mmCIF file of C-alpha atoms in Angstrom:
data_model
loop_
_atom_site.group_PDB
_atom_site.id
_atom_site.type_symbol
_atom_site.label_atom_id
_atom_site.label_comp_id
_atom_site.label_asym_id
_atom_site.label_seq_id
_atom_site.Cartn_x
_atom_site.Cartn_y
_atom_site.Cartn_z
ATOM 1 C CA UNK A 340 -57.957 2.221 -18.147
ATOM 2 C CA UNK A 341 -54.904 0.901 -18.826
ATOM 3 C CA UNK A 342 -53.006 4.464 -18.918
ATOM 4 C CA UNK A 343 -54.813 5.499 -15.563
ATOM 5 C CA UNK A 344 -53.174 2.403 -14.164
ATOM 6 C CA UNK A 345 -49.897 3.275 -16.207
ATOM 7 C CA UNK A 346 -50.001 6.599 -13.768
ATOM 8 C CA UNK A 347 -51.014 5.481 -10.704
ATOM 9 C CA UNK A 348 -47.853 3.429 -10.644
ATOM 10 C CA UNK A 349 -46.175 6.313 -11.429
ATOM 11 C CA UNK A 350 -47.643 7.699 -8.471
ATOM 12 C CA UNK A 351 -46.672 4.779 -5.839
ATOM 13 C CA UNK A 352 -43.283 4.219 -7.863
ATOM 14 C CA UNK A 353 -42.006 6.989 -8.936
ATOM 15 C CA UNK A 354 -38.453 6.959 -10.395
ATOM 16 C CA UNK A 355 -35.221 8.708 -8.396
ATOM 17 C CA UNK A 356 -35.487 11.164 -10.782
ATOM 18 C CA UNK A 357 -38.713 12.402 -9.707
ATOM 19 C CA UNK A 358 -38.134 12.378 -6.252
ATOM 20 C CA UNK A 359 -40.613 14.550 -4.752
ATOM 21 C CA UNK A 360 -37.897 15.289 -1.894
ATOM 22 C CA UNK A 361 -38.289 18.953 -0.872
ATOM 23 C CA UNK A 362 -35.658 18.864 1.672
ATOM 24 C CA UNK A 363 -32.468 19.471 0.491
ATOM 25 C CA UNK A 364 -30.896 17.221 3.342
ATOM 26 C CA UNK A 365 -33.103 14.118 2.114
ATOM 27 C CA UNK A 366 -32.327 15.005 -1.751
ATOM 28 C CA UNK A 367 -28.529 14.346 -0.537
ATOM 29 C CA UNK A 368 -29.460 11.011 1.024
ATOM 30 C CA UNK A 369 -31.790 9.570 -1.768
ATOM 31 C CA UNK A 370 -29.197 10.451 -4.242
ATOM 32 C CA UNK A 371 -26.469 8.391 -2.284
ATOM 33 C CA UNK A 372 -28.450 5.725 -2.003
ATOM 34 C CA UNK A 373 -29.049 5.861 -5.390
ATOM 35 C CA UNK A 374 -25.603 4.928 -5.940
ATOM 36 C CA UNK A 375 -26.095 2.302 -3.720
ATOM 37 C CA UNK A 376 -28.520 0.567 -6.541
ATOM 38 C CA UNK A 377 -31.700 1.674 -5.525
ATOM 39 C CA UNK A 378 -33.281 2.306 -8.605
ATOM 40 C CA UNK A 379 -37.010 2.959 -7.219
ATOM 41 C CA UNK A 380 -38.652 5.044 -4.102
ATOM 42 C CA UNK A 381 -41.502 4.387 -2.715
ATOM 43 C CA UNK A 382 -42.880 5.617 0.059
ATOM 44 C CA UNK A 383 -46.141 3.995 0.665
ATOM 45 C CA UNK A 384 -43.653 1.440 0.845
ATOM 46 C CA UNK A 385 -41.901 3.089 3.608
ATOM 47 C CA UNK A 386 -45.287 3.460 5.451
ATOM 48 C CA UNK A 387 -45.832 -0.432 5.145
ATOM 49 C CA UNK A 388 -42.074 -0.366 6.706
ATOM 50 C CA UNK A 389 -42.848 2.083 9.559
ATOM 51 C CA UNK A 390 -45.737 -0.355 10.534
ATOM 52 C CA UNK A 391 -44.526 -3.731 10.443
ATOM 53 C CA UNK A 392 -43.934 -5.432 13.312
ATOM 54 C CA UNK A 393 -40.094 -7.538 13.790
ATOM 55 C CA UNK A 394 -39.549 -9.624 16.551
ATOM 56 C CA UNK A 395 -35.782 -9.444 16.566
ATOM 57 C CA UNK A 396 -33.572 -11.418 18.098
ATOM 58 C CA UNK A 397 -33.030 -11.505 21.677
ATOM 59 C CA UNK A 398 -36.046 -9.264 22.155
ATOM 60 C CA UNK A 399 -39.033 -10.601 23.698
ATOM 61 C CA UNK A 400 -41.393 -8.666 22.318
ATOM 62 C CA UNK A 401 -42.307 -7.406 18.618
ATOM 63 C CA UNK A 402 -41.548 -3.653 18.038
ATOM 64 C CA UNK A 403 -42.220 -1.585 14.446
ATOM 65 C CA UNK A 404 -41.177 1.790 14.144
ATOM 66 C CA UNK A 405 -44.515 3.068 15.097
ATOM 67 C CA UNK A 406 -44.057 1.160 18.692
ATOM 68 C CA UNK A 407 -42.059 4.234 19.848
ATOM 69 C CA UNK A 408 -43.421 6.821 16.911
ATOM 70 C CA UNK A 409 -46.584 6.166 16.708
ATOM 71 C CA UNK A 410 -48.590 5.913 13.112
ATOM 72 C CA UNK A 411 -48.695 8.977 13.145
ATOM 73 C CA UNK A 412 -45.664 11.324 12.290
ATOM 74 C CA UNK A 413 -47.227 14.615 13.042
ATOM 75 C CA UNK A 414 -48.108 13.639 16.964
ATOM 76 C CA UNK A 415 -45.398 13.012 19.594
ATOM 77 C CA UNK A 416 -44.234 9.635 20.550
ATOM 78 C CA UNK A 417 -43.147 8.256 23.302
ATOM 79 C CA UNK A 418 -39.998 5.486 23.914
ATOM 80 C CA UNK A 419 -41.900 2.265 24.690
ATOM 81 C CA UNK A 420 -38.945 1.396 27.498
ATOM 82 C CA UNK A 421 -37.944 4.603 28.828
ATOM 83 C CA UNK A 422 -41.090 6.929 28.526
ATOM 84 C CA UNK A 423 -39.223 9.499 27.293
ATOM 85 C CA UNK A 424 -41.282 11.811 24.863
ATOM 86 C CA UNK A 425 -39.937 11.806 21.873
ATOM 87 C CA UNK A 426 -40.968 15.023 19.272
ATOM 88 C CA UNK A 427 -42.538 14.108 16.120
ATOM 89 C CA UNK A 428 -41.008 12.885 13.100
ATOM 90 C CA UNK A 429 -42.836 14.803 10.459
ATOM 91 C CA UNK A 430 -40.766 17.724 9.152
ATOM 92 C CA UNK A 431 -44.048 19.475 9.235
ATOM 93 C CA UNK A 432 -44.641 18.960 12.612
ATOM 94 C CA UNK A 433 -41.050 19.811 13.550
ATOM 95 C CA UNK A 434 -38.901 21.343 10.985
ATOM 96 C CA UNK A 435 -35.957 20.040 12.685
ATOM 97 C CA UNK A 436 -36.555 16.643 11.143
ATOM 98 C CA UNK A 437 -34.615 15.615 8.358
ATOM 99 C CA UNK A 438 -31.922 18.189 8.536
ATOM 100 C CA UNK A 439 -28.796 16.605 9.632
ATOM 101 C CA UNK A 440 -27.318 14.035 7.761
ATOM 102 C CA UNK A 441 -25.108 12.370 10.361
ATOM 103 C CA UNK A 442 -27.961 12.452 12.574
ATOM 104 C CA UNK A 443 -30.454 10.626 10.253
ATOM 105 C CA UNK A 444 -27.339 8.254 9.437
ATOM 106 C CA UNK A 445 -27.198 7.846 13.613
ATOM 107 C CA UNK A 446 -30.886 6.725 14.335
ATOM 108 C CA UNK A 447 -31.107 4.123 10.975
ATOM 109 C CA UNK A 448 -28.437 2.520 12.401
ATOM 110 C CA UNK A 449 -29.821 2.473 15.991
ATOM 111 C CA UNK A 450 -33.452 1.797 15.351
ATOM 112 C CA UNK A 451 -33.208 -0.563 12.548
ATOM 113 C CA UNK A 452 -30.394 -2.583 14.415
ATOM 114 C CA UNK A 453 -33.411 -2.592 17.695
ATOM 115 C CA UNK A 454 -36.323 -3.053 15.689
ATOM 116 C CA UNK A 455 -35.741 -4.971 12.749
ATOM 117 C CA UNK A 456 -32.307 -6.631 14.623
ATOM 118 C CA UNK A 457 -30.383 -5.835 11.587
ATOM 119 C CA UNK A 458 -29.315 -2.739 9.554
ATOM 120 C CA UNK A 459 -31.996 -1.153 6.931
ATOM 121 C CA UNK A 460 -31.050 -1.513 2.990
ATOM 122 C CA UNK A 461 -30.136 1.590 0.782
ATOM 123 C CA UNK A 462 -33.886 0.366 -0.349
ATOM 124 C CA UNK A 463 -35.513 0.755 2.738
ATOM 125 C CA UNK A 464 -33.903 3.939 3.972
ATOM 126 C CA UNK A 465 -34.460 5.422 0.889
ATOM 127 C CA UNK A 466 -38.272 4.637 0.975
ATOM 128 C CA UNK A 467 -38.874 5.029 4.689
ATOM 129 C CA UNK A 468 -36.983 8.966 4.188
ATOM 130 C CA UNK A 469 -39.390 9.489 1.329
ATOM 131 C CA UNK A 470 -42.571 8.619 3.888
ATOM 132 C CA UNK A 471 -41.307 10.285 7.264
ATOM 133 C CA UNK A 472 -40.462 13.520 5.177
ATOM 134 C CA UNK A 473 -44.500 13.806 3.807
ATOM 135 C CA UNK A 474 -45.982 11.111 5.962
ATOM 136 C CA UNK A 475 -49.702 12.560 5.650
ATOM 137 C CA UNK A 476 -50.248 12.247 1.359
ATOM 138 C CA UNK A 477 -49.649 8.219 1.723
ATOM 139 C CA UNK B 1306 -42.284 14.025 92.754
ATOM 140 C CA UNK B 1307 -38.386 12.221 92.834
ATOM 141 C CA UNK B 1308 -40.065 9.932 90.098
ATOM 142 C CA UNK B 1309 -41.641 12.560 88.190
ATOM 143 C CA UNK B 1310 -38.195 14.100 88.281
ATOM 144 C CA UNK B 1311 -36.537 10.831 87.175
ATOM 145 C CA UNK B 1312 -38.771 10.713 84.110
ATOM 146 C CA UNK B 1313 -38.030 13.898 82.727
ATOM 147 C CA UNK B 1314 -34.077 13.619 83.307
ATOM 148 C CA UNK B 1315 -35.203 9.753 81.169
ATOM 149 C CA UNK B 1316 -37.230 12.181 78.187
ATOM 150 C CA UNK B 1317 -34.909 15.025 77.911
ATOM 151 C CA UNK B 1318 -31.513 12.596 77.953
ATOM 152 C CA UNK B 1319 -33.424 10.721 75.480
ATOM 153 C CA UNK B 1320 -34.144 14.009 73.928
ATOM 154 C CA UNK B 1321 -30.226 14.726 73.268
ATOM 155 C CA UNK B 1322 -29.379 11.312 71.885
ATOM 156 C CA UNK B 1323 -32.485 10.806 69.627
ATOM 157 C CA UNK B 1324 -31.747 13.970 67.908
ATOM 158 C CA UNK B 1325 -28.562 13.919 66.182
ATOM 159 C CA UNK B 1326 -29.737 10.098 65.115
ATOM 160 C CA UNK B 1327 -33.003 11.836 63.394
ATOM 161 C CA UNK B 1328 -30.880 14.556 61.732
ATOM 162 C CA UNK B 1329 -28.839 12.305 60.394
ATOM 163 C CA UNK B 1330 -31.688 11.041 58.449
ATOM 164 C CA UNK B 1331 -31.724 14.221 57.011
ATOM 165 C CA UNK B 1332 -29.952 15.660 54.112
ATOM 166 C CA UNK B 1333 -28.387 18.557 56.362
ATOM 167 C CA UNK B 1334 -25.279 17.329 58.370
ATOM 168 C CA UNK B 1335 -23.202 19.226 60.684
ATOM 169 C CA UNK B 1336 -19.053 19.308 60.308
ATOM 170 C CA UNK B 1337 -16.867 17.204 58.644
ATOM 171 C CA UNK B 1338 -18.035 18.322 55.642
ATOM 172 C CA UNK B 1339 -14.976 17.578 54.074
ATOM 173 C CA UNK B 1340 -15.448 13.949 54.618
ATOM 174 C CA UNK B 1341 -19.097 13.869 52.543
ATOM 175 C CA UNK B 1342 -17.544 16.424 49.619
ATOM 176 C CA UNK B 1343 -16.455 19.696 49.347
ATOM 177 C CA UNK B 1344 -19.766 20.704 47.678
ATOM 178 C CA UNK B 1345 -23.008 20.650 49.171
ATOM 179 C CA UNK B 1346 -26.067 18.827 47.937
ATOM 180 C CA UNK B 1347 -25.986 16.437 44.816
ATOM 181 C CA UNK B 1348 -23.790 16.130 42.266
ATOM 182 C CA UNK B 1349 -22.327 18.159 39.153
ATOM 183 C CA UNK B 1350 -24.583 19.251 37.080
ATOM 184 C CA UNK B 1351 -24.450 18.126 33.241
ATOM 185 C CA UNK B 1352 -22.328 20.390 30.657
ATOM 186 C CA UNK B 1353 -21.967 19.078 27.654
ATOM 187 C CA UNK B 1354 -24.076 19.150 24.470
ATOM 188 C CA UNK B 1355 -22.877 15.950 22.771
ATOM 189 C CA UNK B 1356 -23.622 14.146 26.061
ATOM 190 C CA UNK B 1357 -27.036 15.352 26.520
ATOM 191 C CA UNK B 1358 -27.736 15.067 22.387
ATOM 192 C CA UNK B 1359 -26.304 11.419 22.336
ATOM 193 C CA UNK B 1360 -27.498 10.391 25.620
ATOM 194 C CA UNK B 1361 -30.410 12.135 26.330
ATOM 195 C CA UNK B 1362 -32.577 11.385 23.613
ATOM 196 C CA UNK B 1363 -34.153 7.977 24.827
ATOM 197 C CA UNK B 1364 -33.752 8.616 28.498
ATOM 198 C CA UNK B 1365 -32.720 11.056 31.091
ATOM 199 C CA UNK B 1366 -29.401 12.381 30.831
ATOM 200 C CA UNK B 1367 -27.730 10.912 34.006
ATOM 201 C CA UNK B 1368 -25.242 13.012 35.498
ATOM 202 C CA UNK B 1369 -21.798 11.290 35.486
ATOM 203 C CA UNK B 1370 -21.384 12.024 39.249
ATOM 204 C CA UNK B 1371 -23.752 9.245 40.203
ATOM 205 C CA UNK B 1372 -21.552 6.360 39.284
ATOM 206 C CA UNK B 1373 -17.948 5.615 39.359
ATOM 207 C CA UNK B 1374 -15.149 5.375 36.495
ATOM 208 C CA UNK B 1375 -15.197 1.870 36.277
ATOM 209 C CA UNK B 1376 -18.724 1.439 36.018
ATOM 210 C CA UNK B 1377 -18.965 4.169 32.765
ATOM 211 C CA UNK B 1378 -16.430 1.899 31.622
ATOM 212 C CA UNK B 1379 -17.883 -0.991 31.203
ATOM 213 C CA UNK B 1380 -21.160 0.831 29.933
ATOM 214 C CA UNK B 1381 -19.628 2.621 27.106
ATOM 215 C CA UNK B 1382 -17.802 -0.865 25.977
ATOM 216 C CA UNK B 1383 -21.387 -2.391 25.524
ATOM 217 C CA UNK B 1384 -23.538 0.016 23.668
ATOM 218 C CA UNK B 1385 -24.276 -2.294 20.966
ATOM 219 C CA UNK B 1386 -26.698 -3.744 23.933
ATOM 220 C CA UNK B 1387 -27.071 -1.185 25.853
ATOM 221 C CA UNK B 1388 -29.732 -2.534 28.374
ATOM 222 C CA UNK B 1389 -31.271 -4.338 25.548
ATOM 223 C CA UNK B 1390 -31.245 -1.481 23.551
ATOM 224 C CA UNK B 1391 -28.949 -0.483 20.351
ATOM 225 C CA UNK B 1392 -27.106 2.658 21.387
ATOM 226 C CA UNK B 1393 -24.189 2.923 19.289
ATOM 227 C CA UNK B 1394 -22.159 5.914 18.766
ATOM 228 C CA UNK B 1395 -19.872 7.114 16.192
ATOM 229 C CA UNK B 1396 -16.325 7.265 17.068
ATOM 230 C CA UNK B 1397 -16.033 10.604 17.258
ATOM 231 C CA UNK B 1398 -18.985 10.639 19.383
ATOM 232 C CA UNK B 1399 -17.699 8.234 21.557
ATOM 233 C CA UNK B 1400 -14.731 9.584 22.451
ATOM 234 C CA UNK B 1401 -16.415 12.741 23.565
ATOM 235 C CA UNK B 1402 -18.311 11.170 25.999
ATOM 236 C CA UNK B 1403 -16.113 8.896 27.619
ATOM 237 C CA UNK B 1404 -13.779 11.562 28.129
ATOM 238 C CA UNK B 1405 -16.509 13.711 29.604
ATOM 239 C CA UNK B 1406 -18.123 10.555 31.658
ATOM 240 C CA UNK B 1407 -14.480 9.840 33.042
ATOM 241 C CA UNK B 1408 -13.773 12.910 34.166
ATOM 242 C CA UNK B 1409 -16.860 14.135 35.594
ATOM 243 C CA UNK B 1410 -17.340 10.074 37.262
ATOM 244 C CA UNK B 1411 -18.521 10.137 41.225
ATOM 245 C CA UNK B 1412 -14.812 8.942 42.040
ATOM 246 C CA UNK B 1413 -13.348 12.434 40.368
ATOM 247 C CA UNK B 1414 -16.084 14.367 42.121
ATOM 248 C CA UNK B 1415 -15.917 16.534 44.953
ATOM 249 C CA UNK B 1416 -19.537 16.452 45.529
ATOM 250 C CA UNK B 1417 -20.847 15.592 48.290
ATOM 251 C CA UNK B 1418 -23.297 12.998 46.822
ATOM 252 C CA UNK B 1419 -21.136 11.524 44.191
ATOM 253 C CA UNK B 1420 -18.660 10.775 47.549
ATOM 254 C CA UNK B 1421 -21.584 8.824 49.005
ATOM 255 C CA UNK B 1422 -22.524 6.752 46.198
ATOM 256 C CA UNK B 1423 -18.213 5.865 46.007
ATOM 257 C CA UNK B 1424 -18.376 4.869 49.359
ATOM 258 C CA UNK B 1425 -21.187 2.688 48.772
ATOM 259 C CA UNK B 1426 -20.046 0.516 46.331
ATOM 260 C CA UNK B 1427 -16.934 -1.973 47.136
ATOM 261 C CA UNK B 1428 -13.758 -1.512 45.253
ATOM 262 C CA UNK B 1429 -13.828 -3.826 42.018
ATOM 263 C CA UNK B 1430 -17.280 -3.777 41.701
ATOM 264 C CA UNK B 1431 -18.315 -2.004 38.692
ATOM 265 C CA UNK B 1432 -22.355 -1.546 38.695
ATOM 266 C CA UNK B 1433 -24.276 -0.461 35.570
ATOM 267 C CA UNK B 1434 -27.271 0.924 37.322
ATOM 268 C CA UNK B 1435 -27.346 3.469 39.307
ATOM 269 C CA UNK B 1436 -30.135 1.798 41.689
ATOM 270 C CA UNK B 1437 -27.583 -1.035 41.598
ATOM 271 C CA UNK B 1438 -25.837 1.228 43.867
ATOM 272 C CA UNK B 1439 -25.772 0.117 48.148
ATOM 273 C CA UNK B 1440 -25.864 4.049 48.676
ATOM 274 C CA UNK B 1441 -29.239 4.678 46.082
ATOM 275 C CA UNK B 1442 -31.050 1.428 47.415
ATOM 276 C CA UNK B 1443 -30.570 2.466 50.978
ATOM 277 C CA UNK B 1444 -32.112 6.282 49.935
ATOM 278 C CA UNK B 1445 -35.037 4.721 48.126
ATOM 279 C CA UNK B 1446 -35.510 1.697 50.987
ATOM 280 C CA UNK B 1447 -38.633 3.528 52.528
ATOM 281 C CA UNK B 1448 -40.698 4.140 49.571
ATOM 282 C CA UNK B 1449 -43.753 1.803 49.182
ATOM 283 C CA UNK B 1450 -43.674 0.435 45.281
ATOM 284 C CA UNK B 1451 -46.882 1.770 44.728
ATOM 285 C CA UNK B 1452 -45.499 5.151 44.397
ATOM 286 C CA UNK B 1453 -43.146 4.286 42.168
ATOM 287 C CA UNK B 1454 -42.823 0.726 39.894
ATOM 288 C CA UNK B 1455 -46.507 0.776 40.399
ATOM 289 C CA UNK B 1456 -47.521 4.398 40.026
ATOM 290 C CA UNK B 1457 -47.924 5.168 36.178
ATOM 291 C CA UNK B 1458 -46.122 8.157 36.218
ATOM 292 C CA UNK B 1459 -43.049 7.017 37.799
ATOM 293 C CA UNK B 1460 -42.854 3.357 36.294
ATOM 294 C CA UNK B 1461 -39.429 2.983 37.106
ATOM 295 C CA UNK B 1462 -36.513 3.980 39.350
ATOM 296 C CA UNK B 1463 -34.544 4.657 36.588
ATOM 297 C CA UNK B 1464 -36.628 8.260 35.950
ATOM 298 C CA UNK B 1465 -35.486 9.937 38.177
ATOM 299 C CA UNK B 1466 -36.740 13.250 36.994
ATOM 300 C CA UNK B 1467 -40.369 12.072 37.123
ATOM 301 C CA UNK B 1468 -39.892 12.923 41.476
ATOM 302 C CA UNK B 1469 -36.379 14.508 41.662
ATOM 303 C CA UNK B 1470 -37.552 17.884 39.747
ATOM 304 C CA UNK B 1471 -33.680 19.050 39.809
ATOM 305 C CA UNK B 1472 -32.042 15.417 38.778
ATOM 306 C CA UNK B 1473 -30.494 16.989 35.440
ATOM 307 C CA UNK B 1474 -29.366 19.759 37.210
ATOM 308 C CA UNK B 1475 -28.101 17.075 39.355
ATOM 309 C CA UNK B 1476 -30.115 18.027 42.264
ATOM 310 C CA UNK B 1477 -31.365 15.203 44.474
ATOM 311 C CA UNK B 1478 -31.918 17.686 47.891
ATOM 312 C CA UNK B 1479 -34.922 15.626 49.709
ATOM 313 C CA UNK B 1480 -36.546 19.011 49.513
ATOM 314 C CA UNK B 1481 -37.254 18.865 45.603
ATOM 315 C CA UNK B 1482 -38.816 15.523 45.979
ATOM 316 C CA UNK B 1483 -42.607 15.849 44.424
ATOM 317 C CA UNK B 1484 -43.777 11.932 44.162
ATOM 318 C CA UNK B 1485 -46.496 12.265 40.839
ATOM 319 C CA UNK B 1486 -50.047 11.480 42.594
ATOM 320 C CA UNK B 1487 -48.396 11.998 46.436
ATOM 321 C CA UNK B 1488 -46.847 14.235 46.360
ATOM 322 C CA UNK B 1489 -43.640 15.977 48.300
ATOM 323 C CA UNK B 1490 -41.531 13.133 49.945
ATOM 324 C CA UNK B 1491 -39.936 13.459 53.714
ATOM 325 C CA UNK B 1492 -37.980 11.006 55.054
#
C-alpha cells in the first residue's frame, strides 16, 4: 500500500530529472527554470493552474487561462474580448506549440500579467509547460 | 400643357443637382483625385511579418493607414494596458513596429482613405480607436446596431473583417461589404 502510494507520487511529482518533456524546446525551458530553484514539476498542477480563476486588478471580471483556451488544449479557443480564434495549445493538436522559446517567454509574460495581474513563478511556468505540452494524460 | 412643361423642366433640373449629391455618397468620385490620395480605394495593405505576428494574434491586424502618427504614438507608449489588455513587446519587437506603424501612419499615406480619415480628425488630437475617428463614425452613421454591436457575429466595430472581407488587405470599397446575417451593405 504504502509503496503504491510511494509511486503514485512519483507519478504527480516527478523530479526535474525525470521530466517527461519530449520537446526539445520545453526540455530547454524546464532546465532554466530549474536553475531558477524549482526543484519539482508537476503538471496536474499546471492543469489546476490553467483552470483557476484570478480576478486581477483593475479587471472587472475573473479570467483563468481556460477563459480564452478553453479546458481543453486540443480544441481551438477563442479571445474572450476580441473573438479572435485562437489555434490550440496542445502540441498534438498543433505541432507549432512549444517550439519557440522567445515566443513561449512572450505570452507568460502577457497572459499571466492579464490573468493572474502579475508575472508566473519559475514554479508555475515550469508546471503549466509540463501540462500544455501533454495536456490529455492529466 | 405650359404646366406640364414647367414640371418636367422642375424634375429634370432637379434631376442634374440631385445626382452629383447621391454620387457623392458613393465611394466613386470624379476629379480631383489628387485631393482624396493618389491611390484609389482604401488604404496600404499590411507588409510586415513581425507586425502581423505581434499584433495580429489577439485581434485583427489593423492597417497603419487608418490612423495618424500621433495616435500610434501614444498606443505603442501604453501597451502594458493596452485597452485593458497586457500587450507588451520586447524591445526589439517594439522597435520594429513603431518604425513600421510610423511610416506606413494615414498622415504618410498617399491613399486615398488614409487622407480622409487625416482630414477627419483635428490637429492635436491623437485618437486610439479607429471608430474614434469623425471620418469612420460618419461611414458607419447609417447602420442600425442590430447589425452590428447586437448581431453575434459582428459584436463590435472594432472587427472589421467580420463585414469588410478585404480589411487586412486594407480594402474597405463599399462593394466588399457582406454584413454576417444581412448581408451586402449599400449606402
Amino acid at each position: 500500500m504504502k509503496k503504491s502510494i510511494a509511486i503514485m507520487a512519483s507519478l504527480i511529482i516527478s523530479p526535474i530529472s525525470f521530466s517527461m518533456a519530449d520537446s526539445q524546446t520545453v526540455e530547454k525551458l524546464v532546465q532554466a527554470y530549474a536553475t531558477e530553484g524549482v526543484i519539482t514539476a508537476d503538471a496536474a498542477q499546471g492543469k489546476r493552474l490553467w483552470n483557476k480563476t484570478f480576478k486581477a486588478k483593475g479587471n472587472p471580471v475573473e479570467r483563468s487561462c481556460a477563459s480564452c483556451h478553453t479546458k481543453d488544449l486540443s480544441a481551438p479557443g477563442k479571445h474572450v474580448k476580441t473573438h479572435k480564434v485562437i489555434k490550440p495549445m496542445a502540441p498534438s493538436a498543433n505541432p507549432e506549440r512549444l517550439t519557440d522559446v522567445r515566443k513561449i517567454e512572450k505570452w507568460f509574460k502577457r497572459n499571466c500579467k492579464w490573468t493572474l495581474g502579475r508575472e508566473c513563478s519559475a514554479q508555475e511556468k515550469t508546471d503549466l509547460l509540463l501540462y500544455i505540452n501533454n495536456p490529455t494524460n492529466f | 400643357m405650359k404646366s406640364t412643361l414647367a414640371i418636367s423642366a422642375v424634375i429634370f433640373t432637379l434631376g442634374f443637382v440631385t445626382l452629383p449629391v447621391v454620387y457623392s455618397d458613393s465611394d466613386f468620385r470624379w476629379g480631383k483625385m489628387e485631393e482624396y490620395g493618389q491611390k484609389s480605394t482604401g488604404v496600404a495593405a499590411i507588409n510586415n511579418p513581425v507586425y502581423k505576428e505581434e499584433c495580429g494574434s489577439c485581434h485583427m491586424a489593423y492597417p497603419p493607414g487608418l490612423l495618424p502618427a500621433s495616435s500610434w504614438t501614444k498606443l505603442m507608449a501604453g501597451l502594458e494596458d493596452h485597452f485593458g489588455d497586457n500587450a507588451e513587446l520586447d524591445a526589439e519587437a517594439l522597435q520594429a513596429i513603431n518604425a513600421f506603424l510610423f511610416a506606413n501612419s494615414a498622415d504618410q499615406s498617399d491613399y486615398r482613405r488614409s487622407r480622409k480619415f487625416i482630414r477627419s480628425i483635428q490637429s492635436g488630437e491623437a485618437p486610439l480607436r479607429i471608430s474614434e475617428t469623425p471620418y469612420f463614425k460618419k461611414e458607419h452613421d447609417e447602420i442600425p446596431d442590430r447589425m452590428v454591436t447586437g448581431n453575434p457575429k459582428v459584436n463590435s466595430y472594432s472587427h472589421c473583417n467580420a463585414c469588410h472581407a478585404k480589411a487586412e488587405q486594407g480594402g474597405f470599397n463599399e462593394h466588399d461589404i457582406r454584413i454576417p446575417g444581412y448581408g451586402r451593405w449599400d449606402d
